[in-house]
Structure formats: C-alpha cells, structure tokens
Short mmCIF file of C-alpha atoms in Angstrom, two decimals:
data_model
loop_
_atom_site.label_atom_id
_atom_site.label_comp_id
_atom_site.label_asym_id
_atom_site.label_seq_id
_atom_site.Cartn_x
_atom_site.Cartn_y
_atom_site.Cartn_z
CA MET I 1 0.00 0.00 0.00
CA PRO I 2 1.55 3.37 -0.98
CA LEU I 3 1.39 6.56 1.04
CA PHE I 4 -2.02 7.84 -0.13
CA ASP I 5 -2.86 10.52 2.45
CA LEU I 6 -1.27 13.88 3.25
CA PRO I 7 2.52 14.17 3.73
CA LEU I 8 3.65 13.86 7.34
CA ALA I 9 4.47 17.57 7.66
CA GLN I 10 0.89 18.43 6.66
CA LEU I 11 -0.57 15.70 8.85
CA ARG I 12 1.08 17.20 11.91
CA GLY I 13 -0.82 20.42 11.31
CA TYR I 14 -4.06 18.96 9.98
CA THR I 15 -7.29 19.94 11.73
CA SER I 16 -10.71 18.58 10.93
CA ASP I 17 -13.63 20.69 9.80
CA VAL I 18 -15.83 18.76 12.23
CA THR I 19 -17.44 21.05 14.80
CA PRO I 20 -19.24 20.04 17.99
CA PRO I 21 -23.02 20.48 18.15
CA ASN I 22 -24.07 23.23 20.54
CA ASP I 23 -25.78 20.71 22.80
CA LEU I 24 -23.03 18.07 22.73
CA ALA I 25 -22.27 18.36 26.46
CA THR I 26 -25.96 18.35 27.39
CA PHE I 27 -26.58 15.31 25.21
CA TRP I 28 -23.81 13.31 26.86
CA ASP I 29 -24.57 14.53 30.38
CA THR I 30 -28.14 13.36 29.95
CA THR I 31 -27.07 10.08 28.35
CA ILE I 32 -24.69 9.22 31.18
CA GLU I 33 -27.18 10.30 33.84
CA GLU I 34 -29.77 7.97 32.31
CA ALA I 35 -27.24 5.13 32.22
CA ARG I 36 -26.29 5.64 35.85
CA ALA I 37 -29.94 5.38 36.86
CA PHE I 38 -29.51 1.64 36.40
CA PRO I 39 -27.57 -0.13 39.19
CA LEU I 40 -24.10 -1.08 37.97
CA GLU I 41 -24.44 -4.62 39.37
CA ALA I 42 -20.83 -5.46 38.59
CA ALA I 43 -20.13 -9.14 39.26
CA PHE I 44 -16.89 -11.09 38.98
CA GLU I 45 -16.94 -14.88 38.94
CA PRO I 46 -13.59 -16.71 39.10
CA VAL I 47 -13.10 -19.03 36.13
CA GLU I 48 -10.54 -21.59 35.02
CA ASN I 49 -8.14 -20.07 32.50
CA TYR I 50 -5.59 -22.93 32.37
CA LEU I 51 -2.82 -20.47 33.25
CA THR I 52 -0.57 -20.62 36.30
CA LEU I 53 0.40 -16.97 36.56
CA ILE I 54 -2.94 -15.25 35.90
CA ASP I 55 -6.24 -15.29 37.79
CA THR I 56 -9.30 -14.57 35.64
CA PHE I 57 -12.83 -13.47 36.48
CA ASP I 58 -15.87 -13.59 34.23
CA ALA I 59 -17.23 -10.04 34.56
CA THR I 60 -20.76 -8.75 34.02
CA PHE I 61 -22.04 -5.21 34.51
CA ALA I 62 -24.97 -3.03 33.46
CA GLY I 63 -24.27 -0.98 30.35
CA TYR I 64 -26.54 1.20 28.25
CA GLY I 65 -30.19 0.73 29.19
CA GLY I 66 -29.14 -1.60 32.00
CA ALA I 67 -28.30 -4.35 29.50
CA PRO I 68 -25.76 -6.88 30.81
CA ILE I 69 -22.30 -6.47 29.28
CA LYS I 70 -19.65 -9.17 29.57
CA GLY I 71 -15.92 -8.84 30.12
CA TRP I 72 -12.81 -10.50 31.50
CA LEU I 73 -10.81 -9.30 34.47
CA HIS I 74 -7.28 -10.70 34.61
CA LEU I 75 -5.07 -10.27 37.69
CA PRO I 76 -1.49 -11.42 38.32
CA ALA I 77 -1.67 -14.55 40.47
CA ASN I 78 1.37 -13.48 42.48
CA ARG I 79 -0.16 -10.18 43.63
CA GLU I 80 0.16 -9.35 47.31
CA PRO I 81 -2.93 -10.07 49.42
CA GLY I 82 -5.08 -6.96 49.59
CA ALA I 83 -3.10 -5.19 46.86
CA ARG I 84 -4.98 -2.78 44.60
CA LEU I 85 -3.41 -2.61 41.16
CA PRO I 86 -3.56 -0.01 38.39
CA VAL I 87 -6.00 -1.29 35.79
CA VAL I 88 -5.91 -1.21 32.00
CA VAL I 89 -9.44 -1.16 30.60
CA GLN I 90 -9.23 -2.50 27.06
CA TYR I 91 -11.74 -2.12 24.22
CA ALA I 92 -11.99 -4.40 21.19
CA GLY I 93 -11.50 -3.76 17.48
CA TYR I 94 -14.40 -3.69 15.02
CA SER I 95 -16.28 -7.00 14.77
CA GLY I 96 -14.35 -8.45 17.74
CA GLY I 97 -15.40 -9.35 21.25
CA ARG I 98 -13.64 -10.22 24.49
CA GLY I 99 -12.20 -13.45 23.07
CA LEU I 100 -11.53 -16.70 24.89
CA VAL I 101 -10.76 -16.74 28.59
CA ASN I 102 -6.97 -16.81 28.17
CA GLN I 103 -6.58 -15.28 24.73
CA ASP I 104 -5.20 -11.90 25.82
CA THR I 105 -3.65 -11.47 29.26
CA ARG I 106 -0.63 -9.35 28.38
CA TRP I 107 -1.38 -6.40 30.65
CA ALA I 108 -1.78 -8.76 33.61
CA GLN I 109 1.54 -10.33 32.62
CA ALA I 110 3.03 -6.85 32.94
CA GLY I 111 1.69 -6.53 36.50
CA TYR I 112 -1.52 -4.60 35.89
CA ALA I 113 -5.13 -5.52 36.44
CA HIS I 114 -6.53 -6.06 32.94
CA PHE I 115 -10.23 -5.56 32.20
CA ILE I 116 -11.40 -6.46 28.67
CA MET I 117 -14.86 -5.22 27.70
CA ASP I 118 -16.97 -7.29 25.36
CA THR I 119 -18.58 -5.17 22.61
CA ARG I 120 -22.34 -5.51 22.30
CA GLY I 121 -23.51 -7.05 19.05
CA GLN I 122 -19.98 -7.91 17.92
CA GLY I 123 -17.70 -10.89 18.27
CA TYR I 124 -18.56 -12.28 14.84
CA GLY I 125 -15.09 -11.58 13.41
CA GLY I 126 -11.69 -11.47 15.07
CA LEU I 127 -12.18 -12.47 18.70
CA ILE I 128 -15.47 -14.04 19.76
CA GLY I 129 -18.01 -12.14 21.84
CA ASP I 130 -20.82 -12.99 24.25
CA THR I 131 -22.90 -9.79 24.49
CA PRO I 132 -25.99 -9.14 22.32
CA ASP I 133 -27.31 -5.71 21.37
CA PRO I 134 -31.01 -5.84 22.31
CA HIS I 135 -31.82 -2.23 21.41
CA PRO I 136 -34.76 -1.80 18.99
CA SER I 137 -32.69 0.29 16.56
CA ALA I 138 -30.62 -2.81 15.80
CA GLY I 139 -33.46 -3.70 13.43
CA ASP I 140 -33.53 -0.40 11.52
CA VAL I 141 -32.81 -0.20 7.80
CA ALA I 142 -29.03 -0.02 7.64
CA HIS I 143 -26.01 -1.16 5.69
CA ALA I 144 -24.72 -4.60 6.62
CA GLY I 145 -22.41 -3.95 9.56
CA LEU I 146 -22.66 -1.46 12.40
CA MET I 147 -21.70 1.97 11.09
CA THR I 148 -25.23 2.97 10.04
CA ARG I 149 -27.14 1.00 12.68
CA GLY I 150 -29.62 3.41 14.25
CA ALA I 151 -28.03 6.37 12.46
CA GLY I 152 -31.41 7.94 11.85
CA SER I 153 -31.16 9.63 15.25
CA ARG I 154 -28.51 10.47 17.82
CA GLU I 155 -30.62 8.72 20.47
CA GLY I 156 -30.72 5.45 18.57
CA TYR I 157 -27.24 5.37 17.04
CA TYR I 158 -25.30 2.20 17.83
CA TYR I 159 -22.19 3.94 19.17
CA ARG I 160 -24.21 5.81 21.77
CA ARG I 161 -24.74 2.45 23.42
CA VAL I 162 -21.14 1.33 22.95
CA TYR I 163 -19.68 4.54 24.41
CA VAL I 164 -21.95 4.25 27.44
CA ASP I 165 -20.93 0.60 27.87
CA ALA I 166 -17.29 1.71 27.75
CA PHE I 167 -17.85 4.42 30.36
CA ARG I 168 -19.58 1.98 32.68
CA ALA I 169 -16.85 -0.61 32.08
CA VAL I 170 -14.47 1.79 33.81
CA GLU I 171 -16.86 2.04 36.76
CA ALA I 172 -17.16 -1.75 36.83
CA ALA I 173 -13.39 -2.24 36.85
CA GLN I 174 -13.04 0.35 39.60
CA SER I 175 -15.51 -1.56 41.77
CA HIS I 176 -13.33 -4.66 42.07
CA PRO I 177 -11.33 -4.86 45.35
CA GLY I 178 -8.17 -5.83 43.47
CA VAL I 179 -8.22 -2.62 41.41
CA ASP I 180 -6.92 0.82 42.38
CA PRO I 181 -9.85 3.03 41.29
CA THR I 182 -7.58 6.09 41.08
CA LYS I 183 -5.32 4.54 38.44
CA VAL I 184 -7.30 3.61 35.33
CA VAL I 185 -5.67 3.42 31.90
CA LEU I 186 -7.76 3.18 28.71
CA ALA I 187 -6.37 1.09 25.84
CA GLY I 188 -7.51 -0.21 22.47
CA VAL I 189 -6.66 -0.69 18.80
CA SER I 190 -8.75 0.59 15.85
CA GLN I 191 -12.39 0.63 17.04
CA GLY I 192 -10.96 0.03 20.50
CA GLY I 193 -8.75 3.08 20.04
CA GLY I 194 -11.75 5.16 19.00
CA ILE I 195 -13.62 4.03 22.10
CA VAL I 196 -10.57 5.03 24.17
CA VAL I 197 -10.74 8.57 22.75
CA ALA I 198 -14.49 8.80 23.38
CA THR I 199 -14.21 7.47 26.93
CA ALA I 200 -11.32 9.77 27.79
CA GLY I 201 -13.44 12.70 26.65
CA LEU I 202 -16.59 11.55 28.40
CA ALA I 203 -14.72 10.85 31.64
CA ALA I 204 -13.46 14.44 31.92
CA GLY I 205 -15.52 16.08 34.64
CA ARG I 206 -17.82 13.06 34.88
CA LEU I 207 -15.67 10.21 36.19
CA ASP I 208 -12.60 10.33 38.43
CA GLY I 209 -9.69 7.91 38.28
CA VAL I 210 -8.75 7.80 34.60
CA ILE I 211 -5.05 8.72 34.33
CA ALA I 212 -4.01 7.86 30.75
CA ALA I 213 -5.31 7.00 27.29
CA LEU I 214 -3.63 4.72 24.73
CA PRO I 215 -5.51 5.03 21.42
CA ASP I 216 -3.77 2.86 18.83
CA VAL I 217 -4.60 3.62 15.13
CA PRO I 218 -8.02 4.86 16.30
CA PHE I 219 -11.20 4.43 14.30
CA LEU I 220 -14.33 6.66 14.58
CA GLN I 221 -12.42 9.93 14.01
CA ASP I 222 -13.20 12.74 11.53
CA PHE I 223 -16.17 11.01 9.91
CA PRO I 224 -16.62 13.40 6.93
CA ARG I 225 -13.04 12.98 5.70
CA ALA I 226 -12.99 9.27 6.50
CA ILE I 227 -16.14 8.66 4.47
CA ASP I 228 -14.68 10.54 1.49
CA ILE I 229 -11.20 8.98 1.29
CA THR I 230 -11.17 5.57 2.98
CA PRO I 231 -10.98 2.70 0.46
CA ARG I 232 -11.34 -0.22 2.88
CA GLY I 233 -13.96 -0.87 5.59
CA PRO I 234 -15.65 -0.14 7.89
CA TYR I 235 -16.01 3.57 6.95
CA PRO I 236 -17.19 2.61 3.42
CA GLU I 237 -20.30 1.10 5.01
CA ILE I 238 -21.52 4.68 5.48
CA ALA I 239 -20.62 5.70 1.92
CA GLN I 240 -22.34 2.63 0.49
CA PHE I 241 -25.47 3.31 2.52
CA LEU I 242 -25.52 6.93 1.31
CA GLY I 243 -24.98 5.74 -2.25
CA ARG I 244 -28.50 4.31 -2.05
CA HIS I 245 -30.03 6.76 0.46
CA ARG I 246 -28.82 9.82 -1.44
CA ASP I 247 -31.00 12.28 0.45
CA ARG I 248 -29.67 11.40 3.90
CA TYR I 249 -26.08 12.69 3.78
CA ASP I 250 -26.72 15.84 5.82
CA SER I 251 -28.88 14.13 8.44
CA ILE I 252 -26.46 11.21 8.88
CA LEU I 253 -23.47 13.56 9.21
CA GLU I 254 -25.39 15.60 11.79
CA VAL I 255 -25.93 12.47 13.92
CA LEU I 256 -22.29 11.43 13.58
CA ARG I 257 -21.10 14.78 14.99
CA TYR I 258 -22.23 13.58 18.44
CA PHE I 259 -19.99 10.51 18.20
CA ASP I 260 -17.00 11.80 16.25
CA GLY I 261 -13.83 11.26 18.23
CA VAL I 262 -12.53 14.65 17.12
CA ASN I 263 -15.30 16.35 19.09
CA LEU I 264 -14.97 14.13 22.15
CA ALA I 265 -11.15 14.26 22.13
CA ARG I 266 -11.32 17.99 22.82
CA TRP I 267 -12.74 17.30 26.26
CA ALA I 268 -9.97 14.93 27.34
CA THR I 269 -7.68 15.95 30.19
CA VAL I 270 -5.42 12.92 30.76
CA PRO I 271 -2.08 12.20 29.04
CA ALA I 272 -2.40 10.24 25.80
CA LEU I 273 -0.11 8.15 23.64
CA TYR I 274 -1.53 7.77 20.13
CA SER I 275 -0.20 5.73 17.25
CA VAL I 276 -0.74 6.16 13.52
CA ALA I 277 0.29 4.19 10.45
CA GLN I 278 0.96 6.22 7.31
CA MET I 279 -0.14 3.46 4.93
CA ASP I 280 -3.34 2.78 6.88
CA ASP I 281 -6.24 2.51 4.43
CA VAL I 282 -8.75 1.57 7.14
CA CYS I 283 -8.15 4.48 9.54
CA PRO I 284 -6.37 7.02 7.32
CA PRO I 285 -3.58 8.96 9.03
CA SER I 286 -5.28 12.33 8.51
CA THR I 287 -8.27 11.14 10.56
CA VAL I 288 -5.97 10.00 13.37
CA PHE I 289 -4.05 13.29 13.35
CA ALA I 290 -7.37 15.17 13.36
CA SER I 291 -8.13 13.47 16.67
CA PHE I 292 -4.62 13.83 18.06
CA ASN I 293 -4.43 17.52 17.19
CA ALA I 294 -7.83 18.17 18.81
CA TYR I 295 -7.10 16.11 21.92
CA GLY I 296 -7.28 18.18 25.10
CA GLY I 297 -8.03 21.39 23.23
CA GLY I 298 -11.42 22.07 24.79
CA ASP I 299 -14.44 23.78 23.26
CA ALA I 300 -17.43 25.86 24.29
CA GLY I 301 -18.75 22.98 26.38
CA SER I 302 -15.50 22.20 28.18
CA SER I 303 -12.42 24.28 28.84
CA GLY I 304 -9.88 21.55 28.08
CA THR I 305 -6.44 21.49 29.67
CA GLY I 306 -3.98 21.17 26.82
CA ALA I 307 -3.49 17.57 27.94
CA ALA I 308 -0.01 16.09 27.45
CA LYS I 309 0.06 13.90 24.35
CA GLU I 310 2.46 12.00 22.13
CA ILE I 311 2.03 10.19 18.84
CA GLU I 312 4.12 7.37 17.41
CA VAL I 313 4.25 7.29 13.60
CA TYR I 314 4.75 4.01 11.71
CA ARG I 315 5.56 5.11 8.17
CA PHE I 316 5.57 1.73 6.41
CA ASN I 317 2.65 0.04 8.15
CA ASN I 318 -0.97 -0.39 7.21
CA HIS I 319 -3.76 -0.84 9.76
CA GLU I 320 -1.73 -3.33 11.80
CA GLY I 321 0.20 -0.32 13.07
CA GLY I 322 3.07 -0.78 15.48
CA GLN I 323 1.80 -3.98 17.16
CA GLU I 324 4.46 -5.31 19.58
CA HIS I 325 6.64 -2.22 19.07
CA GLN I 326 3.77 0.03 20.15
CA TRP I 327 3.11 -2.09 23.23
CA ILE I 328 6.69 -1.48 24.37
CA ARG I 329 6.12 2.25 23.85
CA GLN I 330 2.94 1.98 25.91
CA LEU I 331 4.69 0.15 28.74
CA LEU I 332 7.37 2.84 28.91
CA PHE I 333 4.75 5.60 28.69
CA LEU I 334 2.86 4.18 31.68
CA ARG I 335 6.05 3.77 33.68
CA LYS I 336 6.59 7.51 33.38
CA ILE I 337 3.04 8.28 34.46
CA LEU I 338 2.92 5.83 37.36
CA GLY I 339 6.47 6.54 38.52
#
C-alpha cells in the first residue's frame, strides 16, 4: 500500500472541519445520567483459564439501558494479598469481542489488572463475543455492519450504546477490590482506540480515576473525511449506505457529529499516547491526526487542559500499526506516568 494521504508535515498540522453540536455536552450529560440510573451490578466470577500466573474473572455489569455487558478481568496470580493494582481497561477492534478466557492477558503479565470489555452485538469476526445488542434500533434499515445501525437519530445510534458501555466498564473495573480506582488506563486498537478517545473525553468532569489514554490507530475519528477517502472498511459502510439513500447525507453527518472522536477528544484531560500508520487505508492517518491535534483542546462545552500527548508514527505500516513495538512504547509511557 503506498502513502495515499497527506505528507507527514501536513498531517502534523491537519485539523478537521468537524465542529461540535451546541448541545453536545448536554446530550452526553443526559445520556450518562440515564445510564447511571440503572444499578451497575458489577459481578466477577472466578473461572478456570488454564494459566498458572494469571487469575481470571468472568465479569458482568450493566451498560446502556441496563443491558448486561460481559468482560474479563485478569489479575497477576502473584499479587500481594489486599493489593490494589492499576488497571488497564481494554476495548476491542471492530467486529471483535472479548475473546476466549486466556486469549489476551498481556497487561496482567506486565503486572496490571486487565479488564477487557466485550462489545455488544460484535464478536462475529476477530475475537469471539458474548454480548448481544437488544436495542430496537438494531433492526432499523441499515447497511450490513454497524456503522449505520440506528443512524437515523442520535438517540438510537449504535455507538451511543457502545460509548456508554465503555464508560460503565471503567466504573465496573473500579468496583473490584483488586483494582486501584484512582489509576485507570484506557487502551484499544482501531475501534478500541476510538472508544478510548471517546471514553477519555466523556470521563473528563464526569468520572474520576482515569489517568491515561492509549488510542492505537483509532477508528471513529473525523467522519466526513474518512467517508470521502477511505478505500477499505468499515467507513465505506456509510458511503455505500448513502450511495443508495442519497437524500440522507446531511442528516447522517449531523448524527455522527455527536460521536465523532474529534469532538470528544477535545474534552480529554489525561495524558495520551496515540499511534498512527501512514499506509493505513482503514483508519487514514489524517483522521488519526485530526483526533490527536484536537485532543485536550477544549471547546465551548468544556475548557480543556492542553493535555499532554504524544504520537508514534509508523511510516511503512498499514492498519496493523506498530503492534508489539507500540506495546513497548505503551509500557514505557505508563512507567513515566505511574512513577
């Protein structure tokens, strides 16, 4: 794959034309307040993972609409009795779920508590999932996939539910006695990275304890540009839907403004380590830089803090990004933050 997007010098200065709706903060305040009206009911059942060095718990908590959301909590087996560990809350890539019980324990291997959220309605590709999406809008007319599910309204859009699930996943992880609720790190690749950005923004002023964000080649950023230039899914789901529903471009883009990571990134206040791949034809580098450059900048609904942020650029990689090299960067980044 050749370099198809802007040159790196232009990427570093690129800003999206996406603007936040005037009622963005009110919309999300109301959404989270409604979600919190349901008891969290976080439960952790120990399960056999066939590993000697990791203890695993089958997690369940109440997400959007009180629907039960699954997850895994992994803890180092050699932790001191009564110890409360920093926790990495991890979100899955598009089409993936939480996976098998022992499929990903790397953050626990590094000494952290590791909470993996299952993604409602996914788990049909990549890693398997166990959480349905029971919302009525799941049956709306939409393109095959998830990008246009419920996109007829901001209230019914699929990612409203996912972002709320992600927010409540942090609260669920914080509720476990083996977790230090003041030291929560958000991590994810692709869709997971986009959910990290959204959760970091939504947490600002609404949820204490989040200390860092690790969005890796994040998806769900700068929707208008992504729809126009991305040759390979999932963004083309939106373009293909609009190719048939030609009169809905403006209304769909208006809904997406409430969920665009560029708008939510502006609210974030915690340090972030992004990654971007210059040959990425799934999450084009300009969309990632749009998010990175907006991160911590604030807007009319939130003052922002100019949050500390770094970005690692992988010039010759596609959507796989930095993989194991980026994880080393993340480990070193967290060492600096945690001391």
